[in-house]
mmCIF file of C-alpha atoms and ligand atoms in Angstrom:
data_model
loop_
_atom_site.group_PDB
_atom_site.id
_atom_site.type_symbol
_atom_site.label_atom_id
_atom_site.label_comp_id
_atom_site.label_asym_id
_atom_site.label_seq_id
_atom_site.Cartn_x
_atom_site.Cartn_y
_atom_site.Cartn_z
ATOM 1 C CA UNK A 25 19.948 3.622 -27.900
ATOM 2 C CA UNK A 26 18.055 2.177 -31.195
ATOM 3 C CA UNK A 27 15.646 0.879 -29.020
ATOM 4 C CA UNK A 28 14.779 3.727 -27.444
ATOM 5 C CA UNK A 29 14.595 5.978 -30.733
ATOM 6 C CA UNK A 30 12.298 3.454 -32.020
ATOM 7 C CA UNK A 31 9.903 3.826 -29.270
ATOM 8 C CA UNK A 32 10.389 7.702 -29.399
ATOM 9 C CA UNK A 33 8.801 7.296 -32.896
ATOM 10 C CA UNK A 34 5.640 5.642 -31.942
ATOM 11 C CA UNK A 35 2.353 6.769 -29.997
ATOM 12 C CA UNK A 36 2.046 7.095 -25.953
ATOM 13 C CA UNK A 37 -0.205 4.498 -25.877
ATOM 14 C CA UNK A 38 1.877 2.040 -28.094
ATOM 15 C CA UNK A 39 5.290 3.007 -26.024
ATOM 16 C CA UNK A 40 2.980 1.910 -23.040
ATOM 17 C CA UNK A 41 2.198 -1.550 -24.252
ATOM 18 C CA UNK A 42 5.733 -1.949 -25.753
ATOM 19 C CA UNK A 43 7.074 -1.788 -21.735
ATOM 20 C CA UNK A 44 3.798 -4.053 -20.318
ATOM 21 C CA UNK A 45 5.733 -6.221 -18.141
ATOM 22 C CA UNK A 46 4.420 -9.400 -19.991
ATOM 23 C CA UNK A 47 5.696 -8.449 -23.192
ATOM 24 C CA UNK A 48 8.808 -7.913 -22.126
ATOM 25 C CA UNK A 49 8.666 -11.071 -20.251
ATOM 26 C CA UNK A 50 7.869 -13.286 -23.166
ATOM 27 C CA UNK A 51 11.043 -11.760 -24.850
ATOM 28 C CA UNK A 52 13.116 -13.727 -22.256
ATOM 29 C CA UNK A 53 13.171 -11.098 -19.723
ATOM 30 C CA UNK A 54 15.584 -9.448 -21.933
ATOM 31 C CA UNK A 55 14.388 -5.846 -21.579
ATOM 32 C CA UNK A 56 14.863 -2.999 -24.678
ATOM 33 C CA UNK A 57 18.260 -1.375 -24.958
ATOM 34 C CA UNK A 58 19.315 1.538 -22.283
ATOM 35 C CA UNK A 59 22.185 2.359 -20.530
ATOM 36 C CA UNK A 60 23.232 -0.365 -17.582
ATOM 37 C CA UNK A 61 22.006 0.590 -14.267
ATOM 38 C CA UNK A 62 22.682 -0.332 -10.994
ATOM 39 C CA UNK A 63 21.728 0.837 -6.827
ATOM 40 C CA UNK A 64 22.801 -0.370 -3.792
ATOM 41 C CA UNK A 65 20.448 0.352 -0.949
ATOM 42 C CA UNK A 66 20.666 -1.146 2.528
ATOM 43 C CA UNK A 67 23.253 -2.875 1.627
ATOM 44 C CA UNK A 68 21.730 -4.471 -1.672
ATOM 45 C CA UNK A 69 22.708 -4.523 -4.905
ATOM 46 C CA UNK A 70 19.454 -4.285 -7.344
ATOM 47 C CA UNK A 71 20.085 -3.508 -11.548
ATOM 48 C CA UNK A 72 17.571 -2.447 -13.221
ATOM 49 C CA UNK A 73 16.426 -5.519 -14.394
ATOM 50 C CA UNK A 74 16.335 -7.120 -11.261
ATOM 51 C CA UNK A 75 14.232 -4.980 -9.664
ATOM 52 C CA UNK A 76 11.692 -5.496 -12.397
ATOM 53 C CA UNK A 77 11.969 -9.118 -12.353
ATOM 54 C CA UNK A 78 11.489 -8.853 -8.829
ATOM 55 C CA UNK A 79 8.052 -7.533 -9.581
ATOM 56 C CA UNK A 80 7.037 -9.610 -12.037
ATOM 57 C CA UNK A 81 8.254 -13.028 -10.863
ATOM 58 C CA UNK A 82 8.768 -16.038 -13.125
ATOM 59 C CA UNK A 83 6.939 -16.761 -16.260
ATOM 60 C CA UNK A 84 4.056 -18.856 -13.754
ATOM 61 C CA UNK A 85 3.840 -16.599 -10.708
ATOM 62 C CA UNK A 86 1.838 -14.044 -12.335
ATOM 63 C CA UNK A 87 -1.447 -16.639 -12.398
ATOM 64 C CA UNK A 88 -0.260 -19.019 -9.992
ATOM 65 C CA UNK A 89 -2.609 -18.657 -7.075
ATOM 66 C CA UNK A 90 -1.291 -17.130 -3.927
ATOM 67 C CA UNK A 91 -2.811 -18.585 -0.681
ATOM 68 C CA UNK A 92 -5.965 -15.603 -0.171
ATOM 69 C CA UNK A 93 -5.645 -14.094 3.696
ATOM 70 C CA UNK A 94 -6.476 -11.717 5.685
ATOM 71 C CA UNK A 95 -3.810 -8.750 5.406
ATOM 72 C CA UNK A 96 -5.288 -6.882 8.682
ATOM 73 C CA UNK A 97 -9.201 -5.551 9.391
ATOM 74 C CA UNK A 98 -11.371 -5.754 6.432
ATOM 75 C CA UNK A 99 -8.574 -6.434 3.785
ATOM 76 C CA UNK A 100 -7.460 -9.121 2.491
ATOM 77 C CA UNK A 101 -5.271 -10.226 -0.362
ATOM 78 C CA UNK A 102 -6.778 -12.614 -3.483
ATOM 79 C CA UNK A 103 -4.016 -12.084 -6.088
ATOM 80 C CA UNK A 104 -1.514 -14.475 -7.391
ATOM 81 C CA UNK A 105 2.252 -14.604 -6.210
ATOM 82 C CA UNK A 106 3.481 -11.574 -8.457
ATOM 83 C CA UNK A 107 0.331 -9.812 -9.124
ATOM 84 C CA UNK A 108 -1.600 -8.261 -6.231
ATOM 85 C CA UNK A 109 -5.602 -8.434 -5.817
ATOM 86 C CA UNK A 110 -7.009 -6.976 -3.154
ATOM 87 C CA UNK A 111 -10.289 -7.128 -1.345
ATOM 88 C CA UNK A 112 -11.892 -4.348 0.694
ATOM 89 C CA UNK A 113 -15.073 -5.958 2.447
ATOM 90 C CA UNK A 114 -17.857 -4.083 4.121
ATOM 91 C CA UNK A 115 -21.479 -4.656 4.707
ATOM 92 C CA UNK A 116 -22.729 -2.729 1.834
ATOM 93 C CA UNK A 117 -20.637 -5.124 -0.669
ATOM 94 C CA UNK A 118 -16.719 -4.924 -1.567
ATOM 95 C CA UNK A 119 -14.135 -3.365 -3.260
ATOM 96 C CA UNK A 120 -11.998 -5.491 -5.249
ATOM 97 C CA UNK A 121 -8.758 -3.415 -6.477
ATOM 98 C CA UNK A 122 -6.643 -4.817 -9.717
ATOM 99 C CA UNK A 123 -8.567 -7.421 -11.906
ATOM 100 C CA UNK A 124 -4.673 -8.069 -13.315
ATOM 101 C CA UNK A 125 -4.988 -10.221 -16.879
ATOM 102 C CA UNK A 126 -8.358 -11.416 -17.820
ATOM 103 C CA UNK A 127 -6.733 -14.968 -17.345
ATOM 104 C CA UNK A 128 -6.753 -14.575 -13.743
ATOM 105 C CA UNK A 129 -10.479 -13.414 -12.922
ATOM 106 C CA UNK A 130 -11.359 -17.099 -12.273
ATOM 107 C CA UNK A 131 -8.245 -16.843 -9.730
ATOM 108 C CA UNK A 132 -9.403 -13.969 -7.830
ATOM 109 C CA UNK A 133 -12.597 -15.472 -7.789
ATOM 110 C CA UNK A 134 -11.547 -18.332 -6.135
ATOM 111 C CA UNK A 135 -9.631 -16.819 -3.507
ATOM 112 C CA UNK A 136 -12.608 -14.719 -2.708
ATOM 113 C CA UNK A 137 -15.038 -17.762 -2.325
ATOM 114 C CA UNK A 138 -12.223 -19.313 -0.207
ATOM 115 C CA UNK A 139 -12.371 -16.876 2.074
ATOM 116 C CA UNK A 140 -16.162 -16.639 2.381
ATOM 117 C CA UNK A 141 -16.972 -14.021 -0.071
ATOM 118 C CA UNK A 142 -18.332 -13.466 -3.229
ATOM 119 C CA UNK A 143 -17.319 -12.138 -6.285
ATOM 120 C CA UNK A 144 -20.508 -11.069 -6.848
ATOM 121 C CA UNK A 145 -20.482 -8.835 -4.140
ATOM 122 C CA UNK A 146 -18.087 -6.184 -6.000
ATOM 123 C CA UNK A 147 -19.544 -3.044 -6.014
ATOM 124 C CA UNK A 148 -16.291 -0.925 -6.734
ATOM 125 C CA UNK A 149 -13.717 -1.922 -9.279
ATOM 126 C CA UNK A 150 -10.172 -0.012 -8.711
ATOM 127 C CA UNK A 151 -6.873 -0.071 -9.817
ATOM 128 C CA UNK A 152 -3.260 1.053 -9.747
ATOM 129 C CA UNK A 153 -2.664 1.621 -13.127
ATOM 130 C CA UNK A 154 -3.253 1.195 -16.657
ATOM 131 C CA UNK A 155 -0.968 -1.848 -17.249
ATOM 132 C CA UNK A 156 -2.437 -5.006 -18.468
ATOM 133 C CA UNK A 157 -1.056 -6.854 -15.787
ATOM 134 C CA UNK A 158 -3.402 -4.773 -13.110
ATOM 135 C CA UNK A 159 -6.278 -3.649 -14.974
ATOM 136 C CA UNK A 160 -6.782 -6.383 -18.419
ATOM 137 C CA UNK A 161 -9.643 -8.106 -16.336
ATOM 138 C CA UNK A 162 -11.264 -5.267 -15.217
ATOM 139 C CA UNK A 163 -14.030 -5.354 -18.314
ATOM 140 C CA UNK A 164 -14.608 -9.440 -17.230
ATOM 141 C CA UNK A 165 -15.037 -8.481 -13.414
ATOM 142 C CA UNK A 166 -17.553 -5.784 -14.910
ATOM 143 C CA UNK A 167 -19.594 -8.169 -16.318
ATOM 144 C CA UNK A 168 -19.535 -10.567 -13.846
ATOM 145 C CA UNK A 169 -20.308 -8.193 -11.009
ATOM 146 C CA UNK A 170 -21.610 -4.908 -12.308
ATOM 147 C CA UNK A 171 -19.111 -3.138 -9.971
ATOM 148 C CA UNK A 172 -18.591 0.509 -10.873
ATOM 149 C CA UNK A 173 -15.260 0.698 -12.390
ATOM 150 C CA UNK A 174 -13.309 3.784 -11.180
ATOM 151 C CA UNK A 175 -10.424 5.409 -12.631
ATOM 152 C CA UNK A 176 -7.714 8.075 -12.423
ATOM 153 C CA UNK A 177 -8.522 10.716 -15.047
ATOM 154 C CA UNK A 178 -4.607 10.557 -16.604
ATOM 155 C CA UNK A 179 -4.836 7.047 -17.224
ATOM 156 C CA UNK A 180 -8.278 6.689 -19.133
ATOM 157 C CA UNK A 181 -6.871 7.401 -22.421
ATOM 158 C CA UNK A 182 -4.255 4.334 -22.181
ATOM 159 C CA UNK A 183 -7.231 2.298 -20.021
ATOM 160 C CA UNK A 184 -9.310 2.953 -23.121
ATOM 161 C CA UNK A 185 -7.306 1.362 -25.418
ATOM 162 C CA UNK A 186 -6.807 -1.889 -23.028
ATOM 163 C CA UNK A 187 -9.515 -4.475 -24.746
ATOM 164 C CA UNK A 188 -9.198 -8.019 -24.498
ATOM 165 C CA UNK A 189 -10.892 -9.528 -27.392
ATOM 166 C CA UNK A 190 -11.925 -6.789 -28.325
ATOM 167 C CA UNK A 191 -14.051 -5.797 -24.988
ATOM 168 C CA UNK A 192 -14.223 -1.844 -24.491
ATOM 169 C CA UNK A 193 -12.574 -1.095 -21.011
ATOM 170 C CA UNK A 194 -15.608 -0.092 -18.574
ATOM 171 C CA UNK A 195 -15.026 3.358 -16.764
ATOM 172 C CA UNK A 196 -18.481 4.509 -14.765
ATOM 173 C CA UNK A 197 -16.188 7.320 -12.663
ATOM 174 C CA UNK A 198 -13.428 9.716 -13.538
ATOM 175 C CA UNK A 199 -11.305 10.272 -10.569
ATOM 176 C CA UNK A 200 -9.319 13.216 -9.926
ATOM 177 C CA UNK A 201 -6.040 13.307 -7.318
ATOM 178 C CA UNK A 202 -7.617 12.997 -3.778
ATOM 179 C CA UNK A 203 -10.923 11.970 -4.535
ATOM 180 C CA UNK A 204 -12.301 9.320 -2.011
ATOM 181 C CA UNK A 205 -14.244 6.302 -2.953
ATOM 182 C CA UNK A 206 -16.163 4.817 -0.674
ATOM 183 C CA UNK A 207 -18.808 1.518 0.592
ATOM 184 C CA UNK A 208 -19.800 0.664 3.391
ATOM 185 C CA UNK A 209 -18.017 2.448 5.776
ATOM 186 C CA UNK A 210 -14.592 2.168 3.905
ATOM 187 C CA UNK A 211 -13.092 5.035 2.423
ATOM 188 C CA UNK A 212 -10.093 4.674 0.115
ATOM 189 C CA UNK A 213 -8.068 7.961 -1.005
ATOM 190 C CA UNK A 214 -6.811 7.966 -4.778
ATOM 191 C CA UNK A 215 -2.866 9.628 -4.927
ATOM 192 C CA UNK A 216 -1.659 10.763 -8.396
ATOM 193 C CA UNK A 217 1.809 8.769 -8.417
ATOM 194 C CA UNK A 218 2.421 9.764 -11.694
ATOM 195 C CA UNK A 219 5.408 8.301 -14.175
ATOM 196 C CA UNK A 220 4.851 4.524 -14.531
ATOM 197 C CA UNK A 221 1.514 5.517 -16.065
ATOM 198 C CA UNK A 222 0.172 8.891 -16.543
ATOM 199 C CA UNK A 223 -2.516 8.198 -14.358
ATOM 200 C CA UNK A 224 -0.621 6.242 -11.931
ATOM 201 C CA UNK A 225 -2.319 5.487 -8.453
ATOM 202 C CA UNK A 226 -1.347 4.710 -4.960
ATOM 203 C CA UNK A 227 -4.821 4.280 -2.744
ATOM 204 C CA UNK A 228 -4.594 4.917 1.125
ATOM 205 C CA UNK A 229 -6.932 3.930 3.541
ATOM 206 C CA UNK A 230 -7.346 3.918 7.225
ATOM 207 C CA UNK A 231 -8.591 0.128 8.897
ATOM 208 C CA UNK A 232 -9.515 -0.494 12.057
ATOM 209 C CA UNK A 233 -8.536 -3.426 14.120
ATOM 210 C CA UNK A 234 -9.613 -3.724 17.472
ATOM 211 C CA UNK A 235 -8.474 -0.649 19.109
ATOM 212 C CA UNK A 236 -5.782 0.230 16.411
ATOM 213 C CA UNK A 237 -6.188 2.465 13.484
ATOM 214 C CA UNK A 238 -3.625 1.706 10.687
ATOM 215 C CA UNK A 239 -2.390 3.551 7.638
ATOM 216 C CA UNK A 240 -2.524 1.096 4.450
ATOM 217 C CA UNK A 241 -0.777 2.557 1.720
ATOM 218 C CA UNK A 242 -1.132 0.663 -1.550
ATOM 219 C CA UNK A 243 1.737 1.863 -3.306
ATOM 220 C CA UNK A 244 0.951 1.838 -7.524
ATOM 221 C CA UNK A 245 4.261 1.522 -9.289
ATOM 222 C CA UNK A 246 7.324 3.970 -8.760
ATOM 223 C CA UNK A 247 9.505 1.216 -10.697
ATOM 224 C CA UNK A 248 11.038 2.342 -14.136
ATOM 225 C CA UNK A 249 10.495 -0.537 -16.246
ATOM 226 C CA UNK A 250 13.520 -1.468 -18.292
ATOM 227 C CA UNK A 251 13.765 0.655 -21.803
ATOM 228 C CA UNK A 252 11.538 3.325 -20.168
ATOM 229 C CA UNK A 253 12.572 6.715 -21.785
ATOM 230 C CA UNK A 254 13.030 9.689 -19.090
ATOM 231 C CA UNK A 255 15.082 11.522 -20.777
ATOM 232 C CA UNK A 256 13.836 13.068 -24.689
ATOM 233 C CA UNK A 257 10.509 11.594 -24.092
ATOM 234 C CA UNK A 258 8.691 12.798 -27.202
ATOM 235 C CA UNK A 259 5.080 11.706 -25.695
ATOM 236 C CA UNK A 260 5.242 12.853 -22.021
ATOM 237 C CA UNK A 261 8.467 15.711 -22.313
ATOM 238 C CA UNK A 262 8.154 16.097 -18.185
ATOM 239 C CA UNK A 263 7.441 12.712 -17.350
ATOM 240 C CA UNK A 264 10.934 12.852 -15.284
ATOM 241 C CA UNK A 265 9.186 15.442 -13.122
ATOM 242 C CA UNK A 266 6.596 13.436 -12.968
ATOM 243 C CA UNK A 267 8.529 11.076 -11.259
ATOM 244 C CA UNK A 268 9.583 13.216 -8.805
ATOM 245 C CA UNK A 269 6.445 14.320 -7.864
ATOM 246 C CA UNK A 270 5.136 10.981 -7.717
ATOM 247 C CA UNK A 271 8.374 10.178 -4.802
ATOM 248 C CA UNK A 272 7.629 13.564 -3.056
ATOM 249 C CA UNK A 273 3.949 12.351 -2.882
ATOM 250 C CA UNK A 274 4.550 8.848 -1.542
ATOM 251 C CA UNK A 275 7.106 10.230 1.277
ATOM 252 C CA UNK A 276 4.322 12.330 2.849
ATOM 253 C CA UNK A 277 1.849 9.554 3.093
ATOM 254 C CA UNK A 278 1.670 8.456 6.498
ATOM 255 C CA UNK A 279 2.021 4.347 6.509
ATOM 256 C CA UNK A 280 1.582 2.037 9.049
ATOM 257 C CA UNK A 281 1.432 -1.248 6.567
ATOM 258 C CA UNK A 282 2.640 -1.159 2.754
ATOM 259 C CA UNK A 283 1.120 -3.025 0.258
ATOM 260 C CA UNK A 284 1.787 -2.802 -4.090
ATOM 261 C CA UNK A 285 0.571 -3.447 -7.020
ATOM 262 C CA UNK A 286 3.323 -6.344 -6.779
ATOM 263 C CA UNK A 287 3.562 -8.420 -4.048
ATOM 264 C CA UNK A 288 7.250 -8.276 -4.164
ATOM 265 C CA UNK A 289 6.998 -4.117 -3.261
ATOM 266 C CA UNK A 290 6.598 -5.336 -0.010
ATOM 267 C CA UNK A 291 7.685 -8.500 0.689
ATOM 268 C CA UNK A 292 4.585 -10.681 1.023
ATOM 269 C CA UNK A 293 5.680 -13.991 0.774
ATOM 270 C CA UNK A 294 8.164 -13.554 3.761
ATOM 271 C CA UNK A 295 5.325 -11.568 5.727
ATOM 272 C CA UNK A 296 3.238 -14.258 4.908
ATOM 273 C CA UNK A 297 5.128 -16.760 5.954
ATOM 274 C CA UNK A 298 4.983 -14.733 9.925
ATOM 275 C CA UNK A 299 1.040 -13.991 9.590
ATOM 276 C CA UNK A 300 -0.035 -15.694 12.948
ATOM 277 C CA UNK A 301 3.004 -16.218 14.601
ATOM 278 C CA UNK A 302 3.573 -12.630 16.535
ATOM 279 C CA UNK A 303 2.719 -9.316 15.671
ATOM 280 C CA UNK A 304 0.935 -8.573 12.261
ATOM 281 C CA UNK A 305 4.276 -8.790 10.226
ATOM 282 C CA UNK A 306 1.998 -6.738 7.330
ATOM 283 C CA UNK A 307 2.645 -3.850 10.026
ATOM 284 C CA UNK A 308 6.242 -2.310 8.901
ATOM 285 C CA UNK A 309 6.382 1.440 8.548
ATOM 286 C CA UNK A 310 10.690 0.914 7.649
ATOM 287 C CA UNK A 311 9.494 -1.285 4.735
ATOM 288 C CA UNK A 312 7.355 1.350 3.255
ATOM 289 C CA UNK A 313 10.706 4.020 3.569
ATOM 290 C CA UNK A 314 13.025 0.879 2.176
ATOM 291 C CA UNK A 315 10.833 0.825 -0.749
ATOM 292 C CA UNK A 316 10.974 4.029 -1.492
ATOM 293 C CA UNK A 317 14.418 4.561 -1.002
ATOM 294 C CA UNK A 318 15.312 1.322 -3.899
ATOM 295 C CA UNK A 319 12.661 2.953 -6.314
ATOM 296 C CA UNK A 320 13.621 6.705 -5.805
ATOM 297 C CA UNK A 321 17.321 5.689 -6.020
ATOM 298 C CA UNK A 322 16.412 3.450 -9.305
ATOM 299 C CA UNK A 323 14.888 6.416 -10.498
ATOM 300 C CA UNK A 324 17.983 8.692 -10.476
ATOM 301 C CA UNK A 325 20.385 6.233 -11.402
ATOM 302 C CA UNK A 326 18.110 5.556 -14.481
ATOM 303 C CA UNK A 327 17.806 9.410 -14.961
ATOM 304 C CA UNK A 328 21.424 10.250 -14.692
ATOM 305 C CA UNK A 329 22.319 7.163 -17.272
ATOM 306 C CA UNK A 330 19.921 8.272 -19.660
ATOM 307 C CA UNK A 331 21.106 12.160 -19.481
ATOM 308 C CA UNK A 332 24.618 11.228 -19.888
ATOM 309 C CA UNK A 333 23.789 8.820 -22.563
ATOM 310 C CA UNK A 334 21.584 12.084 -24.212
ATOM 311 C CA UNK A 335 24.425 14.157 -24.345
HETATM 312 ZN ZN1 ZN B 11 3.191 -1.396 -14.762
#
């Protein structure tokens, strides 16, 4: 448990860097100390650092370019194969949500401008939470676009202290759980999904496609990063319960197609590899449950390791 005292000693917003996926990447994936956990759901076996790995890919996928298409209506997908970008598109300019690391702006740009946008046409910055791997670029997509950059209140003290060389982290709106942003005719609907990040956020959003209306449902992060303290947490004392609320929250959201902050949440590649052959294999209400069910039973494995461990 030394690991975990240690980050008991330091500051929220330290213990929040300390667990950034890439830092615990360039450690050799070895994650901080904690009791060994393990789930089995629908008939696989995930530990806890698989299921993080899972997320983050290998050491190139998070700025390796993944092929930019059209996820279903007026979305589409310009992130790389581990971390998701995605772009909302409507007449009165976009919405780009997750800049991920300032490293892969020029990325997302790209896949925008291969699929006939511009970058320059951001108007709305979002995110799913204050991780560096989802929201480092966000100040560099600011100054190339202008976009208002919109936040959830809970995570604009650890967004605040995200600056890449130095840059102060934009924030032009404050949002609050179930405030609506919208452009264009678009309207996305910010969750609280509290417990990966104070201010965690999973956005919803209805699109149209021909006849059919479909629930999106980006989910923000329900993972429990390796060395995450639940139990004796100094900084956030309920941030268990905020876990919970975050699962009770994400069950009652209607979902047609899920989508993540990592592409792995849902699948992509192997939807990808579908997209054009048969039905829109982005469609797949059962995924959205499956996900839940591996994170939620993560979640209490990690919990019940970390309470024995306590006592
Ligand atoms: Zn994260």
């Amino acid at each position: 448990m030394k690991n975990c005292t240690a980050a008991l000693a330091i500051g929220v917003g330290v213990v929040a860097a300390l667990f950034e996926p890439s830092l615990i990447a360039q450690r050799g994936g070895n994650a901080p100390a904690g009791p060994p956990v393990s789930v089995t759901v629908n008939g696989r076996t995930w530990t806890q650092q698989q299921l993080f790995q899972r997320n983050i890919g290998g050491a190139d996928d998070q700025s390796t370019q993944f092929p930019p298409h059209k996820i279903v209506g007026n979305l589409y997908y310009v992130g790389t194969n581990s971390l998701a970008a995605f772009l909302v598109v409507t007449p009165q300019g976009n919405i780009l949500i997750n800049s991920t690391y300032e490293r892969n702006v020029p990325v997302i740009q790209k896949s925008i401008e291969q699929l006939g946008f511009k970058l320059s046409d951001t108007k709305i910055l979002l995110g799913s939470h204050a991780h560096g791997d989802h929201q480092e670029g966000d100040a560099l997509v600011k100054q190339l676009t202008g976009a208002q950059v919109m936040a959830m209140a809970e995570d604009v003290p650890a967004l605040e202290n995200m600056k890449p060389a130095g840059k102060p982290h934009p924030i032009d709106r404050v949002l609050h759980d179930g405030d609506t942003v919208t452009l264009g005719g678009a309207t996305l609907v910010a969750h609280l999904t509290a417990g990966h990040t104070r201010g965690c956020t999973t956005w919803t959003m209805k699109i149209q496609e021909g006849s059919r209306s479909y629930d999106v449902v980006i989910i923000g992060s329900l993972g429990v990063n390796p060395g995450f303290q639940l139990v004796n947490n100094k900084d956030v004392p309920q941030i268990a319960e905020e876990y919970a609320r975050a699962f009770k929250v994400s069950r009652a959201l209607p979902c047609d197609i899920p989508l993540g902050s990592h592409p792995g949440m849902y699948n992509m590649a192997e939807k990808y590899a579908k997209l054009g052959k048969g039905p829109n294999p982005y469609v797949d209400p059962a995924g959205y449950k499956a996900e839940l069910d591996i994170d939620e039973a993560m979640y209490h494995a990690v919990l019940d390791a970390q309470t024995k461990a306590a006592k």
